[in-house]
Amino acid sequence: MSSTAEPVIRIEHVTKSYTSGMPVLRDVSLTVARGEVVVVCGPSGSGKSTLIKCVNALEPIQQGRITVDGEQVGGKGVNLPRLRARVGMVFQHFELFPHMRVLDNLCLAQCKVLGRSRQEAESRSEALLDRVGLKAFAGKHPGQLSGGQQQRVAIARALAMDPVVMLFDEATSALDPEMVSEVLDVMVELARSGMTMMVVTHEMGFARKVAHRVVFMDQGEVVEDSPTTVFFEGAQSPRARQFLSKILTY
Amino acid sequence: MSNFDFEIIGRSLGYLFFEGMRFTLTLTFLAAIGGVILGTGLAIIRLSGGRVLSAVAAGYVNLVRALPLVLVIFWFYFLVPYLGQWLTGSSRPIHVGGFASALITFIVFEAAYFSEIMRAGIASIPRGQAAAGLALGLTPLQSMRYVILPQVFRIMLPVLLTQTIVLFQDTSLVYVLSITDFLGAASKIAQRDGRLVEMYSFAALVYFIVSFAASRGVQRLRALIAVPR
Ligand SMILES: Nc1ncnc2c1ncn2[C@@H]1O[C@H](COP(=O)(O)OP(=O)(O)OP(=O)(O)O)[C@@H](O)[C@H]1O
Ligand SMILES: [Mg+2]
């Protein structure tokens, strides 16, 4: 079913529109190979968040096909919760569960979805909190943490499911500037550990550092899909070049 | 009935509270629990059920809210035995006591109000919360159960309790079925001894004190749970 040759994420000719509107994704095709880090960027409204939500079926698609680790998203007989459990997702606004302690945020889905024992879930959670530098915060509630700390907890929560791929949707853009780097550091460490990642971000420093490829989207289309060095040294399309000059010069 | 007789109250306290108030509080408590459970189910169906199901749930809520409670109480009292007959397939109307009938009535009635409260509460939780639950692999129902509802109950607890105070007062309407709730008990003594003024005044005072104290309690609670997210 899944081999090393098969990409972890394969998006083929996907078209999507929200209820009775213009398509916000048009014939989008994109693959993410095992161990690859792909950065997706583009102007506001270009469909980056939508694309990432389609990968774990938080949004349905009208045309095309998406497979994750060989399984078709939304395909017949595919257990959607199980599939989603193998796709880690990090949101712009963290979306930690405010009524639960940090530790319980990490344990909930491990126990309910993967059927892990409470004890096993807790020891894995503690190890992951340690990895993101927040072991001491296990007993706190999310509201007692800074934005940067909350986002690191959210990353640990996603990792607790042992995902085959991690999706990030502007994980640092809701953060105060001084907290951006602590989250990026965790993401860089993750990328270097070999995690497969699809990362929507405008942090071009991050892209240069760890991305294998950069995808540029505009108006629902993939305009550019290049190896990182090629993208930065000579982006081909005028739109991508214009976008780059805007976000890099300010 | 010339002079106010306090003694009649003192002599009937045991009956008023151990018979009457116990019935009233039991009915209030069980109806509130049942109403919240049924109301939560209705709210979930309206928000995430299919088009047909949510239309049915919405119709139910609107219908119940358009009917006078007394009418529903009467109606149920006379209808439930036949409903039970139909459900169990027995040959004659089944016997349903006044308590069971009243309880079913209040659950069915209050569920409509509780469902509106729960619906507002669920809608007030940011959409990203449900998305985060789903993204972790929880089913929609698990996400509702573990992520959304606990937050909704926390936010809506004061409103749910306030509605329960209204329910506490409304339970007095079971007097139309000659049930001995608190008001029914007071009423029986009033009729028997011809002490209408004393008994009805005392009943009013008790309803006021209980409701007022409970409302103050809810206000205290509101301040207590108003912690930042
Ligand atoms: N739930 C929704 N219902 C209807 N339209 C939506 C919805 N979400 C997004 N859209 C529209 O789809 C288009 C793409 O939005 P999307 O959020 O995917 O863009 P984005 O590239 O992530 O933008 P940003 O950089 O601002 O996050 C936009 O025109 C947006 O208005
Ligand atoms: Mg977005």
Short mmCIF file of C-alpha atoms and ligand atoms in Angstrom, two decimals:
data_model
loop_
_atom_site.label_atom_id
_atom_site.label_comp_id
_atom_site.label_asym_id
_atom_site.label_seq_id
_atom_site.Cartn_x
_atom_site.Cartn_y
_atom_site.Cartn_z
CA MET A 1 0.00 0.00 0.00
CA SER A 2 2.60 2.55 0.99
CA SER A 3 6.11 2.35 -0.31
CA THR A 4 8.98 4.77 -0.05
CA ALA A 5 8.49 5.71 -3.68
CA GLU A 6 4.87 6.71 -3.11
CA PRO A 7 4.55 10.31 -1.94
CA VAL A 8 3.02 10.80 1.50
CA ILE A 9 0.68 13.42 0.09
CA ARG A 10 -0.46 13.29 -3.50
CA ILE A 11 -2.83 16.02 -4.64
CA GLU A 12 -4.09 15.52 -8.19
CA HIS A 13 -6.12 18.01 -10.20
CA VAL A 14 -8.10 19.23 -7.21
CA THR A 15 -10.82 21.79 -7.72
CA LYS A 16 -12.75 23.11 -4.78
CA SER A 17 -15.31 25.81 -4.19
CA TYR A 18 -17.19 26.78 -1.08
CA THR A 19 -20.96 26.61 -1.30
CA SER A 20 -22.05 28.10 -4.61
CA GLY A 21 -19.05 30.33 -5.17
CA MET A 22 -16.11 30.68 -7.52
CA PRO A 23 -13.56 27.88 -7.20
CA VAL A 24 -10.94 28.75 -4.58
CA LEU A 25 -8.71 25.89 -5.74
CA ARG A 26 -8.35 25.25 -9.46
CA ASP A 27 -6.78 22.13 -10.82
CA VAL A 28 -4.19 22.01 -8.06
CA SER A 29 -1.61 19.24 -8.20
CA LEU A 30 1.15 18.79 -5.69
CA THR A 31 3.09 15.99 -4.03
CA VAL A 32 5.02 15.76 -0.81
CA ALA A 33 7.50 12.92 -0.64
CA ARG A 34 8.45 11.06 2.51
CA GLY A 35 10.82 13.16 4.59
CA GLU A 36 10.26 16.20 2.42
CA VAL A 37 9.52 19.69 3.73
CA VAL A 38 7.36 21.73 1.38
CA VAL A 39 6.63 25.38 2.08
CA VAL A 40 3.47 26.84 0.57
CA CYS A 41 3.22 30.59 0.23
CA GLY A 42 1.17 33.13 -1.64
CA PRO A 43 -0.97 36.22 -1.15
CA SER A 44 -3.92 36.32 1.22
CA GLY A 45 -6.95 34.55 -0.19
CA SER A 46 -4.94 32.44 -2.61
CA GLY A 47 -6.29 29.22 -1.11
CA LYS A 48 -3.40 27.99 1.06
CA SER A 49 -5.49 27.26 4.13
CA THR A 50 -8.18 25.68 2.02
CA LEU A 51 -5.67 23.39 0.35
CA ILE A 52 -4.24 22.25 3.66
CA LYS A 53 -7.74 21.60 5.06
CA CYS A 54 -8.57 19.46 2.03
CA VAL A 55 -5.63 17.19 2.79
CA ASN A 56 -7.27 15.90 5.99
CA ALA A 57 -10.82 16.31 4.73
CA LEU A 58 -11.75 19.21 6.98
CA GLU A 59 -13.03 20.59 3.68
CA PRO A 60 -14.52 18.44 0.91
CA ILE A 61 -13.31 18.72 -2.68
CA GLN A 62 -15.47 18.68 -5.79
CA GLN A 63 -12.99 17.35 -8.32
CA GLY A 64 -9.69 15.57 -8.29
CA ARG A 65 -8.08 13.19 -5.84
CA ILE A 66 -6.00 13.41 -2.72
CA THR A 67 -4.16 10.46 -1.22
CA VAL A 68 -2.34 10.39 2.08
CA ASP A 69 0.11 7.55 2.57
CA GLY A 70 -1.61 5.64 -0.22
CA GLU A 71 -5.15 6.06 1.10
CA GLN A 72 -7.64 8.20 -0.76
CA VAL A 73 -9.03 11.01 1.36
CA GLY A 74 -12.81 10.67 1.43
CA GLY A 75 -12.59 7.43 -0.55
CA LYS A 76 -15.06 4.62 -0.08
CA GLY A 77 -14.33 2.45 2.92
CA VAL A 78 -11.58 4.74 4.19
CA ASN A 79 -11.86 5.36 7.92
CA LEU A 80 -11.66 9.13 8.03
CA PRO A 81 -10.89 9.57 11.75
CA ARG A 82 -8.09 7.00 11.48
CA LEU A 83 -6.68 8.75 8.44
CA ARG A 84 -6.85 12.15 10.12
CA ALA A 85 -5.13 10.75 13.17
CA ARG A 86 -2.08 10.07 10.98
CA VAL A 87 -2.03 13.64 9.68
CA GLY A 88 -0.84 16.12 12.29
CA MET A 89 -2.25 19.61 11.97
CA VAL A 90 -1.13 22.85 13.57
CA PHE A 91 -3.46 25.84 13.39
CA GLN A 92 -2.82 29.55 13.25
CA HIS A 93 -4.74 30.06 16.50
CA PHE A 94 -3.36 26.96 18.28
CA GLU A 95 -6.82 25.57 19.09
CA LEU A 96 -5.75 23.97 22.31
CA PHE A 97 -8.71 22.79 24.37
CA PRO A 98 -8.98 25.49 27.04
CA HIS A 99 -10.89 23.39 29.56
CA MET A 100 -8.19 20.71 29.74
CA ARG A 101 -4.74 20.69 31.24
CA VAL A 102 -1.85 20.66 28.79
CA LEU A 103 -1.23 16.98 29.54
CA ASP A 104 -4.88 16.09 28.85
CA ASN A 105 -4.76 18.03 25.59
CA LEU A 106 -2.04 15.62 24.51
CA CYS A 107 -3.63 12.48 25.94
CA LEU A 108 -7.23 12.86 24.74
CA ALA A 109 -6.94 11.63 21.17
CA GLN A 110 -4.21 9.11 22.02
CA CYS A 111 -6.67 7.39 24.33
CA LYS A 112 -9.89 7.91 22.37
CA VAL A 113 -8.59 7.38 18.85
CA LEU A 114 -5.51 5.18 19.14
CA GLY A 115 -6.78 3.28 22.17
CA ARG A 116 -3.62 3.82 24.15
CA SER A 117 -3.76 3.27 27.88
CA ARG A 118 -3.78 6.39 30.02
CA GLN A 119 -0.37 5.47 31.38
CA GLU A 120 1.21 5.02 27.96
CA ALA A 121 -0.39 8.22 26.66
CA GLU A 122 0.94 10.17 29.62
CA SER A 123 4.49 8.95 29.31
CA ARG A 124 4.53 9.71 25.57
CA SER A 125 3.01 13.12 26.24
CA GLU A 126 5.61 13.95 28.84
CA ALA A 127 8.41 12.95 26.47
CA LEU A 128 6.96 15.20 23.76
CA LEU A 129 6.45 18.13 26.12
CA ASP A 130 10.07 17.70 27.05
CA ARG A 131 11.01 17.77 23.37
CA VAL A 132 9.31 21.16 22.90
CA GLY A 133 10.77 22.41 26.17
CA LEU A 134 7.55 22.53 28.18
CA LYS A 135 7.70 19.56 30.49
CA ALA A 136 7.09 21.79 33.50
CA PHE A 137 3.78 22.99 32.06
CA ALA A 138 1.99 19.62 31.87
CA GLY A 139 -0.40 20.48 34.70
CA LYS A 140 -1.24 24.00 33.55
CA HIS A 141 -4.21 25.09 31.50
CA PRO A 142 -3.60 26.58 28.04
CA GLY A 143 -4.82 30.00 29.19
CA GLN A 144 -1.88 30.16 31.60
CA LEU A 145 0.66 29.85 28.76
CA SER A 146 2.04 32.44 26.36
CA GLY A 147 1.13 32.22 22.69
CA GLY A 148 4.47 30.71 21.77
CA GLN A 149 4.18 28.12 24.51
CA GLN A 150 0.64 27.26 23.44
CA GLN A 151 1.74 26.71 19.86
CA ARG A 152 4.57 24.44 21.00
CA VAL A 153 2.04 22.45 23.02
CA ALA A 154 -0.15 22.25 19.92
CA ILE A 155 2.77 20.84 17.94
CA ALA A 156 3.43 18.29 20.67
CA ARG A 157 -0.26 17.36 20.68
CA ALA A 158 -0.16 16.66 16.96
CA LEU A 159 3.06 14.67 17.28
CA ALA A 160 1.56 12.54 20.02
CA MET A 161 -0.51 10.77 17.37
CA ASP A 162 2.67 9.58 15.59
CA PRO A 163 1.64 11.25 12.33
CA VAL A 164 3.16 10.35 8.99
CA VAL A 165 2.99 13.99 7.95
CA MET A 166 2.57 17.35 9.68
CA LEU A 167 0.54 20.22 8.24
CA PHE A 168 1.16 23.77 9.45
CA ASP A 169 -1.19 26.63 8.61
CA GLU A 170 0.57 29.91 9.39
CA ALA A 171 1.64 28.54 12.74
CA THR A 172 3.53 31.69 13.70
CA SER A 173 1.44 34.48 12.25
CA ALA A 174 -0.76 34.98 15.32
CA LEU A 175 2.27 35.30 17.58
CA ASP A 176 4.00 38.33 18.99
CA PRO A 177 7.33 38.79 17.20
CA GLU A 178 9.46 37.72 20.15
CA MET A 179 7.70 34.34 20.27
CA VAL A 180 8.00 33.49 16.59
CA SER A 181 11.50 32.08 16.85
CA GLU A 182 10.78 29.67 19.71
CA VAL A 183 8.09 28.05 17.55
CA LEU A 184 10.22 28.11 14.40
CA ASP A 185 13.04 26.45 16.34
CA VAL A 186 10.74 23.55 17.16
CA MET A 187 9.64 23.33 13.53
CA VAL A 188 13.23 23.36 12.30
CA GLU A 189 14.19 20.63 14.74
CA LEU A 190 11.21 18.62 13.52
CA ALA A 191 12.18 19.09 9.87
CA ARG A 192 15.75 18.04 10.58
CA SER A 193 14.55 14.94 12.37
CA GLY A 194 13.13 13.78 9.04
CA MET A 195 9.44 14.60 9.53
CA THR A 196 7.40 15.03 6.36
CA MET A 197 5.95 18.54 6.47
CA MET A 198 3.66 20.76 4.44
CA VAL A 199 4.03 24.25 5.82
CA VAL A 200 2.00 27.30 4.92
CA THR A 201 4.10 30.23 6.06
CA HIS A 202 5.48 33.61 5.11
CA GLU A 203 8.62 33.00 7.15
CA MET A 204 11.06 32.86 4.25
CA GLY A 205 13.95 32.37 6.65
CA PHE A 206 12.39 29.10 7.67
CA ALA A 207 11.87 28.16 4.03
CA ARG A 208 15.49 28.84 3.14
CA LYS A 209 16.71 26.92 6.13
CA VAL A 210 14.80 23.64 5.87
CA ALA A 211 12.40 23.55 2.92
CA HIS A 212 13.19 21.20 0.06
CA ARG A 213 10.64 22.85 -2.18
CA VAL A 214 8.61 26.04 -2.23
CA VAL A 215 5.17 26.19 -3.76
CA PHE A 216 3.74 29.55 -4.68
CA MET A 217 -0.03 29.88 -5.02
CA ASP A 218 -2.14 32.71 -6.39
CA GLN A 219 -5.88 32.88 -6.97
CA GLY A 220 -6.40 29.20 -6.29
CA GLU A 221 -3.66 27.97 -8.59
CA VAL A 222 -0.20 26.60 -8.08
CA VAL A 223 1.84 29.14 -9.98
CA GLU A 224 5.26 27.90 -9.04
CA ASP A 225 6.65 24.69 -7.56
CA SER A 226 10.45 24.77 -7.36
CA PRO A 227 13.36 23.50 -5.31
CA THR A 228 14.07 26.06 -2.59
CA THR A 229 17.30 27.45 -4.04
CA VAL A 230 15.77 27.81 -7.47
CA PHE A 231 12.76 29.58 -6.01
CA PHE A 232 14.80 32.18 -4.15
CA GLU A 233 17.53 32.66 -6.72
CA GLY A 234 15.28 33.03 -9.68
CA ALA A 235 11.56 32.56 -9.24
CA GLN A 236 10.20 32.14 -12.71
CA SER A 237 6.75 33.67 -12.65
CA PRO A 238 6.33 37.45 -12.41
CA ARG A 239 3.64 37.02 -9.76
CA ALA A 240 5.93 34.99 -7.52
CA ARG A 241 8.74 37.47 -8.02
CA GLN A 242 6.45 40.36 -7.16
CA PHE A 243 5.19 38.56 -4.05
CA LEU A 244 8.74 37.81 -2.91
CA SER A 245 9.91 41.35 -3.39
CA LYS A 246 7.01 42.59 -1.29
CA ILE A 247 7.51 40.33 1.69
CA LEU A 248 11.29 40.39 1.63
CA THR A 249 11.89 44.11 1.28
CA TYR A 250 9.64 45.50 3.96
CA MET B 1 -60.99 34.25 58.39
CA SER B 2 -60.75 37.44 60.43
CA ASN B 3 -57.33 37.16 62.02
CA PHE B 4 -54.13 35.83 60.49
CA ASP B 5 -53.40 32.41 61.93
CA PHE B 6 -49.70 31.63 62.02
CA GLU B 7 -50.22 28.42 63.87
CA ILE B 8 -51.80 26.71 60.90
CA ILE B 9 -48.54 27.18 59.04
CA GLY B 10 -46.48 25.79 61.90
CA ARG B 11 -48.70 22.75 62.21
CA SER B 12 -48.53 21.91 58.51
CA LEU B 13 -44.82 22.49 57.93
CA GLY B 14 -44.04 18.78 57.91
CA TYR B 15 -46.66 18.05 55.31
CA LEU B 16 -45.81 21.12 53.22
CA PHE B 17 -42.11 20.35 53.04
CA PHE B 18 -41.76 16.59 53.33
CA GLU B 19 -44.62 15.88 50.98
CA GLY B 20 -45.02 19.00 48.88
CA MET B 21 -41.58 20.53 48.61
CA ARG B 22 -39.93 17.16 48.23
CA PHE B 23 -42.13 16.46 45.22
CA THR B 24 -41.48 19.90 43.76
CA LEU B 25 -37.72 19.66 44.14
CA THR B 26 -37.54 16.12 42.82
CA LEU B 27 -39.61 17.07 39.81
CA THR B 28 -37.51 20.19 39.21
CA PHE B 29 -34.23 18.31 39.51
CA LEU B 30 -35.15 15.36 37.31
CA ALA B 31 -36.92 17.52 34.72
CA ALA B 32 -33.89 19.81 34.52
CA ILE B 33 -31.54 16.88 33.97
CA GLY B 34 -33.81 15.21 31.44
CA GLY B 35 -34.51 18.53 29.74
CA VAL B 36 -30.82 19.36 29.42
CA ILE B 37 -30.02 15.93 27.97
CA LEU B 38 -32.90 15.99 25.48
CA GLY B 39 -32.29 19.67 24.74
CA THR B 40 -28.61 19.05 24.06
CA GLY B 41 -29.55 16.26 21.67
CA LEU B 42 -31.97 18.56 19.88
CA ALA B 43 -29.36 21.31 19.65
CA ILE B 44 -26.79 18.93 18.16
CA ILE B 45 -29.31 17.66 15.62
CA ARG B 46 -30.26 21.20 14.64
CA LEU B 47 -26.64 22.23 14.19
CA SER B 48 -25.19 19.17 12.55
CA GLY B 49 -27.93 16.75 11.60
CA GLY B 50 -29.11 16.37 8.04
CA ARG B 51 -31.54 18.83 6.53
CA VAL B 52 -34.62 16.74 7.32
CA LEU B 53 -33.60 15.91 10.87
CA SER B 54 -32.73 19.46 11.77
CA ALA B 55 -36.01 20.69 10.31
CA VAL B 56 -37.85 18.18 12.49
CA ALA B 57 -35.93 19.30 15.57
CA ALA B 58 -36.55 22.96 14.78
CA GLY B 59 -40.25 22.24 14.25
CA TYR B 60 -40.42 20.50 17.60
CA VAL B 61 -38.76 23.39 19.42
CA ASN B 62 -40.98 25.98 17.79
CA LEU B 63 -44.13 23.97 18.37
CA VAL B 64 -43.48 23.43 22.06
CA ARG B 65 -42.54 27.04 22.61
CA ALA B 66 -45.79 28.13 21.01
CA LEU B 67 -47.98 26.08 23.38
CA PRO B 68 -49.13 27.11 26.86
CA LEU B 69 -47.52 24.86 29.46
CA VAL B 70 -50.80 24.12 31.26
CA LEU B 71 -52.23 22.79 28.05
CA VAL B 72 -49.27 20.49 27.54
CA ILE B 73 -49.56 19.22 31.11
CA PHE B 74 -53.24 18.37 30.66
CA TRP B 75 -52.73 16.96 27.24
CA PHE B 76 -49.93 14.68 28.36
CA TYR B 77 -51.78 13.49 31.40
CA PHE B 78 -54.64 12.24 29.24
CA LEU B 79 -52.55 11.17 26.29
CA VAL B 80 -49.62 9.33 27.87
CA PRO B 81 -51.66 6.27 28.97
CA TYR B 82 -52.74 5.77 25.36
CA LEU B 83 -49.24 6.44 24.06
CA GLY B 84 -47.96 3.81 26.47
CA GLN B 85 -50.64 1.40 25.29
CA TRP B 86 -49.58 1.94 21.71
CA LEU B 87 -45.89 1.57 22.52
CA THR B 88 -46.22 -1.57 24.61
CA GLY B 89 -48.99 -3.04 22.50
CA SER B 90 -51.10 -3.73 25.56
CA SER B 91 -54.86 -4.10 25.29
CA ARG B 92 -55.81 -1.22 27.55
CA PRO B 93 -54.38 2.20 28.38
CA ILE B 94 -51.46 1.76 30.74
CA HIS B 95 -51.52 3.36 34.15
CA VAL B 96 -49.16 6.32 34.46
CA GLY B 97 -48.92 8.08 37.80
CA GLY B 98 -49.17 11.83 38.15
CA PHE B 99 -45.47 12.10 38.88
CA ALA B 100 -44.35 10.20 35.79
CA SER B 101 -46.75 12.12 33.62
CA ALA B 102 -45.64 15.47 35.02
CA LEU B 103 -41.98 14.52 34.69
CA ILE B 104 -42.35 13.53 31.05
CA THR B 105 -44.27 16.70 30.34
CA PHE B 106 -41.65 18.96 31.87
CA ILE B 107 -38.76 17.16 30.20
CA VAL B 108 -40.44 17.43 26.82
CA PHE B 109 -41.37 21.05 27.42
CA GLU B 110 -38.16 22.30 28.98
CA ALA B 111 -36.02 20.51 26.39
CA ALA B 112 -37.19 23.07 23.86
CA TYR B 113 -35.87 25.91 26.00
CA PHE B 114 -32.68 24.14 27.03
CA SER B 115 -31.99 23.31 23.40
CA GLU B 116 -32.03 26.99 22.49
CA ILE B 117 -29.57 27.70 25.29
CA MET B 118 -27.29 24.86 24.23
CA ARG B 119 -27.51 25.87 20.60
CA ALA B 120 -26.35 29.38 21.42
CA GLY B 121 -23.59 27.90 23.56
CA ILE B 122 -22.34 25.53 20.88
CA ALA B 123 -22.40 28.32 18.31
CA SER B 124 -20.30 30.48 20.63
CA ILE B 125 -17.36 28.05 20.59
CA PRO B 126 -14.84 29.00 17.87
CA ARG B 127 -15.11 26.70 14.84
CA GLY B 128 -11.43 25.91 15.09
CA GLN B 129 -12.06 23.90 18.25
CA ALA B 130 -14.18 21.32 16.44
CA ALA B 131 -11.71 21.33 13.56
CA ALA B 132 -8.86 20.62 15.98
CA GLY B 133 -10.80 17.72 17.46
CA LEU B 134 -11.53 16.27 14.04
CA ALA B 135 -7.95 16.81 12.89
CA LEU B 136 -6.77 14.69 15.82
CA GLY B 137 -8.97 11.87 14.58
CA LEU B 138 -11.93 12.29 16.93
CA THR B 139 -15.28 11.51 15.35
CA PRO B 140 -17.75 14.42 15.16
CA LEU B 141 -19.60 13.01 18.16
CA GLN B 142 -16.41 12.55 20.17
CA SER B 143 -15.37 16.07 19.32
CA MET B 144 -18.76 17.27 20.54
CA ARG B 145 -18.57 15.17 23.68
CA TYR B 146 -15.00 15.88 24.78
CA VAL B 147 -14.14 19.23 23.20
CA ILE B 148 -17.26 21.31 22.61
CA LEU B 149 -19.86 20.36 25.23
CA PRO B 150 -17.62 20.67 28.29
CA GLN B 151 -16.85 24.25 27.24
CA VAL B 152 -20.50 24.96 26.50
CA PHE B 153 -21.66 23.72 29.90
CA ARG B 154 -19.08 25.88 31.59
CA ILE B 155 -20.15 28.98 29.70
CA MET B 156 -23.86 28.28 29.86
CA LEU B 157 -24.16 26.96 33.40
CA PRO B 158 -25.56 30.22 34.84
CA VAL B 159 -28.16 30.44 32.06
CA LEU B 160 -29.11 26.78 32.48
CA LEU B 161 -29.53 27.29 36.21
CA THR B 162 -31.60 30.43 35.70
CA GLN B 163 -33.88 28.45 33.39
CA THR B 164 -34.07 25.79 36.10
CA ILE B 165 -35.32 28.41 38.56
CA VAL B 166 -38.08 29.25 36.10
CA LEU B 167 -38.77 25.53 35.87
CA PHE B 168 -38.97 25.36 39.67
CA GLN B 169 -41.74 27.96 39.60
CA ASP B 170 -43.47 26.36 36.62
CA THR B 171 -43.74 22.99 38.35
CA SER B 172 -46.48 24.53 40.50
CA LEU B 173 -48.75 24.20 37.47
CA VAL B 174 -49.10 20.48 38.19
CA TYR B 175 -51.78 21.55 40.67
CA VAL B 176 -54.17 21.21 37.72
CA LEU B 177 -53.66 17.45 38.02
CA SER B 178 -54.44 17.61 41.78
CA ILE B 179 -50.90 16.54 42.53
CA THR B 180 -49.45 17.28 45.94
CA ASP B 181 -46.51 19.43 45.01
CA PHE B 182 -45.62 22.30 47.33
CA LEU B 183 -48.39 24.55 46.07
CA GLY B 184 -50.78 21.61 45.91
CA ALA B 185 -50.06 20.78 49.55
CA ALA B 186 -50.56 24.38 50.64
CA SER B 187 -53.72 24.53 48.61
CA LYS B 188 -55.15 21.38 50.18
CA ILE B 189 -54.66 22.69 53.69
CA ALA B 190 -56.03 26.06 52.69
CA GLN B 191 -59.21 24.46 51.37
CA ARG B 192 -59.57 22.03 54.24
CA ASP B 193 -59.16 24.58 57.02
CA GLY B 194 -60.46 27.61 55.20
CA ARG B 195 -57.10 29.37 55.66
CA LEU B 196 -56.58 30.63 52.11
CA VAL B 197 -54.80 33.88 52.93
CA GLU B 198 -52.30 32.30 55.29
CA MET B 199 -51.44 29.35 53.13
CA TYR B 200 -51.17 31.15 49.80
CA SER B 201 -49.15 33.96 51.37
CA PHE B 202 -46.81 31.47 52.92
CA ALA B 203 -46.49 29.55 49.64
CA ALA B 204 -45.68 32.79 47.80
CA LEU B 205 -43.07 33.66 50.40
CA VAL B 206 -41.41 30.26 50.10
CA TYR B 207 -41.33 30.37 46.30
CA PHE B 208 -39.86 33.85 46.50
CA ILE B 209 -37.17 32.94 49.02
CA VAL B 210 -36.08 29.82 47.19
CA SER B 211 -36.00 31.51 43.79
CA PHE B 212 -34.30 34.63 45.08
CA ALA B 213 -31.64 32.72 46.99
CA ALA B 214 -31.02 30.52 43.97
CA SER B 215 -30.67 33.54 41.68
CA ARG B 216 -28.16 35.10 44.03
CA GLY B 217 -26.29 31.82 44.05
CA VAL B 218 -26.20 31.84 40.27
CA GLN B 219 -24.80 35.38 40.27
CA ARG B 220 -22.04 34.34 42.64
CA LEU B 221 -21.29 31.38 40.41
CA ARG B 222 -21.19 33.60 37.34
CA ALA B 223 -18.48 35.69 38.95
CA LEU B 224 -16.60 32.60 40.06
CA ILE B 225 -16.40 30.87 36.70
CA ALA B 226 -15.65 34.00 34.71
CA VAL B 227 -12.03 32.97 34.22
CA PRO B 228 -10.18 34.01 31.08
CA ARG B 229 -9.91 31.36 28.37
N1 LIG C 1 -15.44 28.75 5.05
C1 LIG C 1 -15.41 29.48 3.91
N2 LIG C 1 -16.56 29.75 3.24
C2 LIG C 1 -16.55 30.48 2.10
N3 LIG C 1 -15.43 30.97 1.55
C3 LIG C 1 -14.26 30.75 2.16
C4 LIG C 1 -14.18 30.00 3.37
N4 LIG C 1 -12.90 29.93 3.76
C5 LIG C 1 -12.19 30.60 2.82
N5 LIG C 1 -13.00 31.09 1.86
C6 LIG C 1 -12.57 31.86 0.67
O1 LIG C 1 -11.71 31.03 -0.06
C7 LIG C 1 -10.61 31.80 -0.56
C8 LIG C 1 -9.32 31.19 -0.10
O2 LIG C 1 -9.22 31.30 1.29
P1 LIG C 1 -8.04 30.68 2.14
O3 LIG C 1 -8.34 30.92 3.56
O4 LIG C 1 -7.80 29.30 1.72
O5 LIG C 1 -6.83 31.60 1.68
P2 LIG C 1 -5.38 31.73 2.30
O6 LIG C 1 -4.45 31.62 1.16
O7 LIG C 1 -5.21 30.79 3.42
O8 LIG C 1 -5.39 33.22 2.81
P3 LIG C 1 -4.69 33.84 4.13
O9 LIG C 1 -3.26 34.10 3.77
O10 LIG C 1 -5.43 35.12 4.34
O11 LIG C 1 -4.86 32.88 5.24
C9 LIG C 1 -10.81 33.22 -0.09
O12 LIG C 1 -11.38 33.94 -1.13
C10 LIG C 1 -11.78 33.09 1.05
O13 LIG C 1 -12.60 34.22 1.12
MG MG C 2 -4.94 31.02 5.53
#
